[in-house]
Coordinates of C-alpha atoms and ligand atoms in Angstrom, one line a residue:
M1385 CA 109.7 115.4 106.8
A1386 CA 111.6 112.7 108.9
Q1387 CA 109.8 109.4 109.3
L1388 CA 107.2 109.7 112.0
P1389 CA 106.9 107.1 114.9
I1390 CA 104.5 104.2 114.6
Q1391 CA 100.9 105.4 115.0
K1392 CA 98.7 103.7 117.6
L1393 CA 95.0 103.6 117.9
Y1394 CA 93.1 106.3 119.9
I1395 CA 90.7 104.8 122.3
N1396 CA 89.2 106.2 125.5
G1397 CA 91.0 109.6 125.4
R1398 CA 94.5 108.2 124.8
Y1399 CA 96.8 106.3 122.4
V1400 CA 96.8 102.6 122.9
D1401 CA 98.6 99.8 121.1
A1402 CA 96.5 97.6 118.8
T1403 CA 96.4 94.0 119.7
S1404 CA 96.5 92.6 116.2
G1405 CA 100.3 92.9 115.9
E1406 CA 99.7 94.1 112.3
T1407 CA 100.6 97.4 110.7
F1408 CA 100.4 99.1 107.4
E1409 CA 102.6 101.9 105.9
T1410 CA 101.3 105.3 104.9
I1411 CA 103.2 106.8 102.1
N1412 CA 103.8 110.3 100.8
P1413 CA 102.5 110.1 97.3
A1414 CA 104.6 112.9 96.0
T1415 CA 107.9 111.3 97.0
G1416 CA 107.1 107.6 97.5
D1417 CA 108.7 107.8 100.9
V1418 CA 107.1 105.9 103.9
I1419 CA 105.8 108.5 106.4
C1420 CA 105.3 105.9 109.1
D1421 CA 103.7 102.6 110.1
V1422 CA 100.2 102.5 111.4
Q1423 CA 98.8 99.9 113.7
I1424 CA 95.7 97.9 112.6
A1425 CA 92.8 97.5 114.9
S1426 CA 91.7 93.9 115.7
S1427 CA 88.1 93.0 116.4
Q1428 CA 89.0 93.1 120.2
D1429 CA 90.3 96.7 119.7
V1430 CA 87.0 97.6 117.9
D1431 CA 85.1 96.1 120.9
K1432 CA 87.2 98.1 123.2
A1433 CA 86.5 101.3 121.3
V1434 CA 82.8 100.5 121.4
E1435 CA 82.9 100.0 125.2
A1436 CA 84.8 103.3 125.6
A1437 CA 82.3 105.0 123.3
K1438 CA 79.4 103.7 125.3
T1439 CA 80.9 104.9 128.6
G1440 CA 81.7 108.3 127.0
F1441 CA 78.2 108.5 125.6
K1442 CA 76.7 108.3 129.1
I1443 CA 78.6 111.4 130.2
W1444 CA 78.5 113.4 127.0
S1445 CA 74.8 112.8 126.2
K1446 CA 73.8 114.1 129.7
M1447 CA 75.6 117.4 129.3
S1448 CA 73.6 120.4 128.2
G1449 CA 74.0 121.6 124.6
T1450 CA 75.7 124.7 125.9
E1451 CA 78.4 122.7 127.7
R1452 CA 79.0 120.5 124.6
S1453 CA 79.2 123.6 122.5
R1454 CA 81.8 125.2 124.8
I1455 CA 84.1 122.1 124.4
L1456 CA 83.6 121.9 120.7
L1457 CA 84.5 125.6 120.3
R1458 CA 87.8 125.0 122.1
A1459 CA 88.5 122.3 119.5
V1460 CA 87.8 124.8 116.8
A1461 CA 90.3 127.3 118.3
L1462 CA 93.0 124.5 118.6
L1463 CA 92.4 123.5 115.0
R1464 CA 92.9 127.0 113.8
E1465 CA 95.9 127.5 116.0
R1466 CA 97.5 124.4 114.5
N1467 CA 96.4 125.0 111.0
D1468 CA 99.9 125.2 109.5
E1469 CA 101.3 122.0 111.1
L1470 CA 98.1 120.1 110.3
A1471 CA 98.3 121.3 106.7
I1472 CA 101.8 120.0 106.4
L1473 CA 100.7 116.6 107.6
E1474 CA 97.7 116.6 105.3
V1475 CA 99.8 117.5 102.2
T1476 CA 102.4 114.9 103.2
D1477 CA 99.7 112.2 103.4
T1478 CA 97.6 113.2 100.4
G1479 CA 99.9 114.9 97.9
K1480 CA 97.4 117.8 97.5
P1481 CA 98.8 121.3 97.0
M1482 CA 99.6 123.3 100.1
Q1483 CA 97.8 126.4 98.7
E1484 CA 94.6 124.4 99.2
A1485 CA 95.4 122.6 102.4
N1486 CA 96.5 125.7 104.3
C1487 CA 93.3 127.6 103.7
V1488 CA 90.6 125.0 103.0
D1489 CA 91.1 121.6 104.5
I1490 CA 91.6 122.4 108.2
E1491 CA 89.6 125.6 108.1
S1492 CA 86.5 124.0 106.5
G1493 CA 86.7 121.3 109.3
A1494 CA 87.0 124.0 112.0
E1495 CA 84.1 125.9 110.5
C1496 CA 82.0 122.8 110.5
I1497 CA 82.6 122.1 114.2
E1498 CA 82.0 125.8 114.9
Y1499 CA 78.6 125.7 113.0
F1500 CA 77.4 122.6 114.8
A1501 CA 78.7 123.9 118.2
G1502 CA 76.4 126.8 117.5
L1503 CA 73.4 124.5 117.0
A1504 CA 74.1 122.2 120.0
A1505 CA 72.1 124.3 122.5
S1506 CA 69.0 124.5 120.3
I1507 CA 68.5 120.8 119.5
N1508 CA 65.0 120.5 120.9
G1509 CA 61.9 118.5 120.4
E1510 CA 58.4 120.1 120.3
H1511 CA 55.3 120.5 122.3
I1512 CA 52.1 119.2 120.7
Q1513 CA 48.8 120.4 122.3
L1514 CA 46.0 117.8 122.2
A1515 CA 42.3 117.7 123.2
N1516 CA 41.1 118.1 126.8
G1517 CA 44.4 119.5 128.1
N1518 CA 46.3 116.4 127.1
F1519 CA 49.5 117.0 125.3
A1520 CA 52.5 115.3 123.8
Y1521 CA 56.1 116.3 123.5
T1522 CA 59.0 115.0 121.5
R1523 CA 62.5 114.6 122.6
K1524 CA 65.3 114.8 120.0
E1525 CA 67.7 112.2 121.5
P1526 CA 71.2 111.2 120.3
L1527 CA 71.5 107.8 118.7
G1528 CA 74.3 106.5 120.9
V1529 CA 77.6 105.2 119.5
C1530 CA 78.1 106.3 115.9
A1531 CA 80.8 105.0 113.5
A1532 CA 82.2 107.1 110.7
I1533 CA 84.4 105.9 107.8
G1534 CA 86.3 108.4 105.6
A1535 CA 87.7 108.6 102.1
W1536 CA 91.2 109.7 101.4
N1537 CA 90.7 112.9 99.5
Y1538 CA 89.8 115.3 102.4
P1539 CA 90.9 113.3 105.4
I1540 CA 90.6 115.9 108.2
Q1541 CA 87.7 117.7 106.7
I1542 CA 85.7 114.5 106.4
A1543 CA 86.5 113.5 110.0
C1544 CA 85.2 116.9 111.1
W1545 CA 82.1 116.8 108.8
K1546 CA 81.1 113.5 110.4
S1547 CA 82.1 114.1 114.0
A1548 CA 80.8 117.6 114.4
P1549 CA 77.1 117.0 114.0
A1550 CA 77.3 113.6 115.8
L1551 CA 79.0 115.2 118.8
A1552 CA 76.8 118.3 118.8
C1553 CA 73.8 116.0 119.2
G1554 CA 75.4 114.1 122.1
N1555 CA 76.6 111.0 120.4
S1556 CA 80.0 109.4 120.8
V1557 CA 82.0 108.5 117.7
I1558 CA 84.4 105.8 116.5
Y1559 CA 86.2 107.0 113.4
K1560 CA 88.1 105.0 110.7
A1561 CA 90.1 107.0 108.2
S1562 CA 91.1 105.6 104.9
E1563 CA 94.2 103.4 105.1
V1564 CA 95.8 105.7 102.6
T1565 CA 95.5 108.9 104.7
P1566 CA 95.2 107.8 108.4
L1567 CA 97.2 110.6 110.1
T1568 CA 95.1 113.7 110.7
A1569 CA 92.1 111.9 112.2
L1570 CA 94.5 111.0 115.0
K1571 CA 95.5 114.6 115.4
L1572 CA 91.8 115.5 115.6
A1573 CA 91.3 113.0 118.4
E1574 CA 94.2 114.6 120.3
I1575 CA 92.6 118.0 119.8
Y1576 CA 89.2 116.9 121.0
T1577 CA 90.7 115.5 124.1
E1578 CA 92.7 118.7 124.8
A1579 CA 89.5 120.7 124.3
G1580 CA 87.9 118.8 127.1
L1581 CA 85.9 116.1 125.3
P1582 CA 85.3 113.3 127.9
A1583 CA 87.4 110.1 127.3
G1584 CA 85.7 107.7 124.9
V1585 CA 83.6 110.3 123.1
F1586 CA 85.8 110.4 120.0
N1587 CA 87.9 107.3 119.2
V1588 CA 90.0 106.4 116.1
V1589 CA 90.6 102.8 115.0
S1590 CA 92.9 102.5 112.0
G1591 CA 93.0 99.8 109.4
L1592 CA 91.9 98.6 106.0
G1593 CA 88.4 97.8 104.7
P1594 CA 87.8 94.9 107.2
V1595 CA 88.0 97.3 110.1
G1596 CA 85.3 99.4 108.4
Q1597 CA 83.3 96.3 108.0
M1598 CA 83.6 95.4 111.7
L1599 CA 82.2 98.8 112.5
A1600 CA 79.4 98.5 110.1
E1601 CA 78.4 95.1 111.5
H1602 CA 79.0 95.8 115.2
D1603 CA 75.8 95.4 117.3
G1604 CA 77.0 98.1 119.8
I1605 CA 77.0 100.8 117.1
E1606 CA 73.7 102.6 116.2
K1607 CA 74.8 104.4 113.1
I1608 CA 77.3 104.3 110.3
S1609 CA 78.3 107.2 108.1
L1610 CA 80.5 106.5 105.2
T1611 CA 82.2 108.7 102.6
G1612 CA 83.5 106.5 99.8
S1613 CA 82.8 104.9 96.5
V1614 CA 79.4 103.4 95.4
P1615 CA 80.6 99.8 95.7
T1616 CA 81.8 100.3 99.2
G1617 CA 78.5 102.1 100.0
K1618 CA 76.6 99.1 98.9
R1619 CA 78.8 96.8 101.0
V1620 CA 78.4 99.0 104.1
M1621 CA 74.7 99.2 103.7
E1622 CA 74.5 95.4 103.5
S1623 CA 76.7 95.0 106.6
A1624 CA 74.7 97.6 108.5
S1625 CA 71.4 95.8 107.6
K1626 CA 72.4 93.0 109.9
T1627 CA 71.7 95.2 112.9
L1628 CA 69.4 97.7 111.1
K1629 CA 71.7 100.6 111.8
H1630 CA 71.0 104.2 110.6
V1631 CA 73.1 104.8 107.5
T1632 CA 74.4 107.9 105.8
L1633 CA 76.3 107.4 102.6
E1634 CA 78.2 110.1 100.7
L1635 CA 79.4 108.4 97.6
G1636 CA 80.7 109.0 94.1
G1637 CA 79.5 111.1 91.2
K1638 CA 79.8 112.0 87.5
S1639 CA 78.2 115.3 87.8
P1640 CA 77.1 117.6 85.0
L1641 CA 78.1 121.3 84.6
I1642 CA 75.9 122.9 81.9
V1643 CA 77.0 126.1 80.2
F1644 CA 74.4 127.8 78.2
N1645 CA 75.2 130.2 75.3
D1646 CA 74.3 133.3 77.4
A1647 CA 76.7 132.4 80.2
N1648 CA 79.5 134.6 81.4
I1649 CA 82.3 132.6 79.7
D1650 CA 85.1 133.6 81.9
N1651 CA 83.2 132.6 85.0
A1652 CA 82.1 129.4 83.4
V1653 CA 85.7 128.5 82.5
S1654 CA 86.8 129.3 86.1
A1655 CA 84.0 127.0 87.4
A1656 CA 84.8 124.2 85.0
M1657 CA 88.5 124.4 86.0
L1658 CA 87.6 124.3 89.7
A1659 CA 85.1 121.6 89.1
N1660 CA 87.7 119.3 87.4
F1661 CA 91.2 120.3 88.5
Y1662 CA 91.1 121.2 92.2
T1663 CA 92.8 118.6 94.3
Q1664 CA 94.0 116.9 91.1
G1665 CA 90.4 116.1 90.3
E1666 CA 90.0 113.9 93.4
I1667 CA 86.7 115.4 94.5
C1668 CA 83.4 113.5 94.6
S1669 CA 81.2 116.4 93.5
N1670 CA 83.3 117.3 90.5
G1671 CA 81.5 118.5 87.4
T1672 CA 83.4 116.1 85.1
R1673 CA 80.8 116.2 82.3
V1674 CA 81.0 119.8 81.0
F1675 CA 78.1 120.4 78.6
V1676 CA 78.8 123.5 76.5
H1677 CA 76.3 125.0 74.1
K1678 CA 77.6 124.6 70.5
D1679 CA 77.5 128.4 69.9
I1680 CA 80.1 129.2 72.5
K1681 CA 82.1 126.0 72.4
D1682 CA 85.1 127.5 70.5
A1683 CA 85.3 130.6 72.7
F1684 CA 85.0 128.5 75.9
L1685 CA 87.6 126.0 74.8
E1686 CA 90.1 128.7 73.8
K1687 CA 90.0 130.3 77.2
L1688 CA 89.9 127.0 79.0
I1689 CA 93.0 125.6 77.3
A1690 CA 94.9 128.9 77.6
R1691 CA 94.3 129.0 81.4
T1692 CA 94.8 125.3 82.0
S1693 CA 98.2 125.4 80.2
K1694 CA 99.3 127.9 82.9
M1695 CA 98.6 125.6 85.8
V1696 CA 101.7 124.8 87.8
I1697 CA 102.3 121.1 88.4
G1698 CA 104.9 120.2 91.1
N1699 CA 106.1 120.0 94.7
P1700 CA 102.8 120.0 96.7
M1701 CA 104.5 121.9 99.5
D1702 CA 105.4 124.8 97.1
L1703 CA 102.7 127.5 97.6
E1704 CA 102.8 128.2 93.8
T1705 CA 101.8 124.6 92.9
H1706 CA 98.2 124.2 91.6
V1707 CA 98.4 120.4 90.8
G1708 CA 100.0 118.1 93.3
S1709 CA 100.4 114.3 93.3
L1710 CA 97.6 111.9 92.8
I1711 CA 97.0 109.7 95.9
H1712 CA 99.0 106.7 94.9
K1713 CA 100.5 104.8 91.9
D1714 CA 97.6 102.5 91.4
H1715 CA 95.3 105.5 91.2
M1716 CA 97.6 107.3 88.8
K1717 CA 97.5 104.1 86.6
K1718 CA 93.7 104.2 86.7
V1719 CA 93.6 107.9 85.7
L1720 CA 96.1 107.4 82.9
N1721 CA 94.2 104.3 81.7
Y1722 CA 91.0 106.3 81.5
I1723 CA 92.8 108.9 79.4
E1724 CA 93.9 106.0 77.0
I1725 CA 90.3 104.7 77.0
G1726 CA 89.0 108.2 76.0
K1727 CA 91.4 108.4 73.1
K1728 CA 90.5 104.9 71.9
E1729 CA 86.8 105.7 72.2
G1730 CA 87.3 108.5 69.7
A1731 CA 87.3 111.6 71.9
T1732 CA 89.9 114.3 71.2
L1733 CA 92.4 114.9 73.9
S1734 CA 92.6 118.7 73.4
Y1735 CA 95.0 119.3 76.3
G1736 CA 97.3 117.5 78.7
G1737 CA 96.8 114.0 80.0
N1738 CA 100.4 113.1 80.2
Q1739 CA 102.3 111.8 83.2
V1740 CA 104.8 114.4 84.4
T1741 CA 108.1 113.8 86.1
V1742 CA 108.8 116.5 88.6
E1743 CA 112.5 117.2 89.5
G1744 CA 113.3 115.9 93.0
F1745 CA 109.9 114.0 93.0
E1746 CA 110.6 111.3 90.5
N1747 CA 108.6 108.8 92.4
G1748 CA 105.5 111.0 92.6
C1749 CA 102.2 110.6 90.8
F1750 CA 101.9 113.7 88.7
V1751 CA 99.5 113.9 85.7
E1752 CA 98.7 117.0 83.6
P1753 CA 95.0 118.1 83.8
A1754 CA 93.3 116.6 80.7
I1755 CA 90.6 118.1 78.5
F1756 CA 88.7 115.9 76.2
T1757 CA 86.5 117.3 73.5
D1758 CA 84.2 115.6 71.0
V1759 CA 83.0 113.5 73.8
K1760 CA 79.8 111.6 73.3
A1761 CA 77.5 110.9 76.2
D1762 CA 77.8 107.1 75.8
M1763 CA 81.6 107.0 76.1
R1764 CA 83.1 105.4 79.3
I1765 CA 85.0 108.6 80.2
A1766 CA 81.6 110.4 80.3
N1767 CA 80.0 107.8 82.4
E1768 CA 82.4 106.4 84.9
E1769 CA 83.9 108.2 87.9
I1770 CA 87.6 108.7 87.2
F1771 CA 88.5 110.7 90.3
G1772 CA 91.3 112.5 88.5
A1773 CA 91.7 115.7 86.6
V1774 CA 90.0 114.5 83.4
M1775 CA 87.3 116.8 82.0
S1776 CA 84.9 115.7 79.3
V1777 CA 83.5 118.5 77.2
I1778 CA 80.2 117.6 75.5
T1779 CA 78.5 120.0 73.2
F1780 CA 74.7 120.5 73.1
D1781 CA 72.0 122.3 71.2
N1782 CA 69.0 122.7 73.4
E1783 CA 67.8 122.7 76.9
D1784 CA 65.6 119.5 76.9
E1785 CA 68.4 117.5 75.2
V1786 CA 71.0 118.7 77.8
V1787 CA 68.8 118.0 80.8
A1788 CA 68.1 114.5 79.6
A1789 CA 71.8 113.8 78.9
A1790 CA 72.8 115.3 82.3
N1791 CA 70.3 113.0 84.1
D1792 CA 71.3 109.9 82.1
T1793 CA 73.5 108.4 84.9
Q1794 CA 73.2 106.2 87.9
F1795 CA 74.9 109.1 89.9
G1796 CA 73.2 112.2 91.3
L1797 CA 75.6 113.9 93.6
A1798 CA 75.9 117.4 92.2
A1799 CA 75.1 119.6 89.2
G1800 CA 75.8 123.2 88.0
V1801 CA 74.2 125.6 85.5
F1802 CA 75.7 128.7 84.0
T1803 CA 73.2 131.1 82.4
Q1804 CA 72.2 134.7 82.8
D1805 CA 68.5 133.8 82.3
I1806 CA 67.0 133.4 85.8
N1807 CA 64.0 131.5 84.6
R1808 CA 66.0 129.0 82.7
A1809 CA 68.4 128.6 85.6
H1810 CA 65.7 127.6 88.1
R1811 CA 63.8 125.5 85.5
V1812 CA 66.9 123.5 84.7
I1813 CA 67.8 123.0 88.3
E1814 CA 64.3 121.8 89.1
N1815 CA 64.7 119.2 86.4
L1816 CA 68.1 118.0 87.3
E1817 CA 68.4 114.8 89.4
A1818 CA 71.1 115.8 91.8
G1819 CA 71.3 116.5 95.5
T1820 CA 73.7 119.5 95.5
C1821 CA 73.3 122.2 92.8
W1822 CA 74.9 125.5 91.9
I1823 CA 73.8 128.3 89.7
N1824 CA 76.7 130.3 88.2
N1825 CA 79.3 128.7 90.4
Y1826 CA 80.5 125.2 91.2
N1827 CA 81.8 123.2 94.2
I1828 CA 81.0 125.8 96.7
T1829 CA 80.1 123.9 99.9
P1830 CA 79.2 126.4 102.7
I1831 CA 78.6 124.5 105.9
E1832 CA 75.1 126.0 106.2
M1833 CA 74.0 124.2 103.0
P1834 CA 73.0 120.6 103.0
F1835 CA 75.3 118.3 101.0
G1836 CA 74.6 114.9 99.6
G1837 CA 73.4 112.9 96.6
Y1838 CA 70.4 111.6 94.7
K1839 CA 70.3 108.1 93.2
Q1840 CA 73.4 106.0 93.8
S1841 CA 75.4 108.9 95.0
G1842 CA 74.2 108.5 98.5
I1843 CA 71.6 108.5 101.3
G1844 CA 71.1 111.2 103.8
R1845 CA 72.8 114.6 104.0
E1846 CA 75.7 116.2 105.7
N1847 CA 76.0 119.9 106.8
G1848 CA 73.2 122.3 107.4
T1849 CA 70.6 121.9 110.1
V1850 CA 69.2 118.8 108.4
A1851 CA 72.3 116.9 109.5
I1852 CA 70.9 117.1 113.0
N1853 CA 68.1 114.8 111.9
H1854 CA 70.6 112.2 110.8
F1855 CA 72.2 112.0 114.3
T1856 CA 69.2 112.1 116.5
Q1857 CA 66.0 110.1 116.9
I1858 CA 62.6 111.3 118.0
K1859 CA 61.0 110.0 121.2
S1860 CA 57.3 110.9 121.3
V1861 CA 55.8 111.2 124.8
Y1862 CA 52.0 111.4 125.4
V1863 CA 50.9 113.0 128.6
E1864 CA 47.4 112.2 130.0
M1865 CA 45.9 115.0 132.1
G1866 CA 42.6 113.3 132.9
D1867 CA 41.3 109.8 133.6
V1868 CA 42.0 106.7 131.4
D1869 CA 39.0 106.1 129.1
C1870 CA 38.5 102.4 129.3
P1871 CA 35.5 100.3 127.9
Y1872 CA 36.1 97.4 130.3
Ligands
LIG2144 P1 86.5 103.6 99.1 O1 85.1 103.3 98.9 O2 87.5 102.7 98.6 O3 86.8 103.6 100.7 C1 86.1 104.5 101.6 C2 86.3 104.0 103.0 O4 85.6 102.8 103.3 C3 87.8 103.8 103.4 O5 88.1 104.2 104.7 C4 87.9 102.3 103.2 O6 88.9 101.7 104.0 C5 86.5 101.9 103.8 N1 86.1 100.5 103.4 C6 86.5 99.8 102.3 N2 85.8 98.6 102.3 C7 84.9 98.6 103.4 C8 83.9 97.7 103.8 N3 83.7 96.6 103.3 N4 83.2 98.1 104.9 C9 83.4 99.3 105.5 N5 84.4 100.2 105.1 C10 85.1 99.9 104.0 O7 86.7 105.1 98.7 P2 88.1 105.9 98.5 O8 88.7 106.0 99.9 O9 88.8 105.3 97.4 O10 87.5 107.4 98.1 C11 87.1 107.7 96.8 C12 85.6 107.6 96.7 O11 85.0 108.3 97.7 C13 85.1 108.1 95.4 O12 84.1 107.3 94.8 C14 84.5 109.4 95.7 O13 83.5 109.9 94.9 C15 84.0 109.1 97.1 N6 83.8 110.4 97.9 C16 82.5 110.8 98.1 C17 82.3 112.0 98.8 C18 81.0 112.5 99.1 O14 80.8 113.3 100.0 N7 79.9 112.2 98.4 C19 83.5 112.9 99.2 C20 84.8 112.3 98.9 C21 84.9 111.1 98.2 P3 90.4 101.6 103.3 O15 90.7 102.8 102.5 O16 91.3 101.5 104.5 O17 90.3 100.3 102.5

């Protein structure tokens, strides 16, 4: 791909130059080539975006849900029409395999907007009958200007997951993508405008962490929704506390996938691979602690290693590629360092874990999926989020022991259980401290199902009807039908 022109900010329905005079480069991690320069928003630019979003809010929030839905559905159609060009941009910016981006990343974003567009017309309060003909009603009102900050692993999907419920409820949005993957959020902004979204209702301010912090602290913004790491989540919550903003946090994880001895082993292996190796392992909900019952450990590992060894590592644009490039060199170093830590801690590296040089992509960040066995629950590789394709296989003997081990973490984003015993499946799920769980599958995130974490993995939920509650506030209205009862 030829170098793209410098990317501007998107404020009030059009591209505008940032006033900071500063830029950063976005890089194709598979090649090391600069894709383009991106302008950094200054605090004045953020103020300008807030003013535009306030103006947009006045128009958008007064439209009926049906009108909003109609515009959002046009954006859905445009996203689907442009799937392939957006997928190319996303693969160039993230290094993920095209076979994922062309059917998941843009489509799951489109589906999310489609889902919330479907709900927009039925976001209602309730009528509450009281004594003597008096009554109350509630109004489910939008919050106002909402800011959203994304991580780099699913850039356009995260921008859709955050903007869709916000917009369906009548809010306006200011979005900041990760500095590492800033491109597709701008395309989403173009699409929203083309679909008929009024100017100022969806704005994009690019930049590094400080731009996110400006949004989290801004007194013209009512809500902040972040997808990112736990340390950033804590910082954002602290910044947001200055103005007591509503906060939704989708943070990291170190999730357990528990495979009992009656599990369908082929399915469990499929799930463990998806739960660790999809998108080079750069997925927050990954089941990176794979607890396997000791009776089936050998059979499980034999199948797992045989199938993992057939995974194709290479050019992300090649449709045959399963494992693309990690997001950047520092992240690759971090992943390779954890693999060394695992070896030093005494775990057995049973497969992979080496850096790979791909012909024609010598500057890329390619690492073989790694499978550690003989992992003990207290090892660092079994406790810290690596965010790369590094699976820790831990054997267990009984249900109580594995549930206790699974819960022994500060995280609580997701969990999975493989068993044919329905009683055990539901009992174990009940006892797991995780916000998003699967029985006999892993990492399936239908838009209808709420997604989010327990403990330090987050606050609030995305997706499902519950997301509406996180982008609205209730106004209670009492209506007196008689005289005022007054003792004076
Ligand atoms: P980071 O926490 O580093 O960054 C997330 C976003 O926050 C980026 O846009 C970043 O900007 C911005 N940011 C950084 N500092 C601040 C600040 N002080 N105030 C406001 N915003 C700030 O996460 P990554 O981008 O590295 O993403 C990986 C992490 O995200 C992993 O921990 C992963 O588990 C988590 N994640 C969680 C998901 C979930 O739904 N639960 C889904 C996907 C990822 P910039 O990048 O420009 O510095």
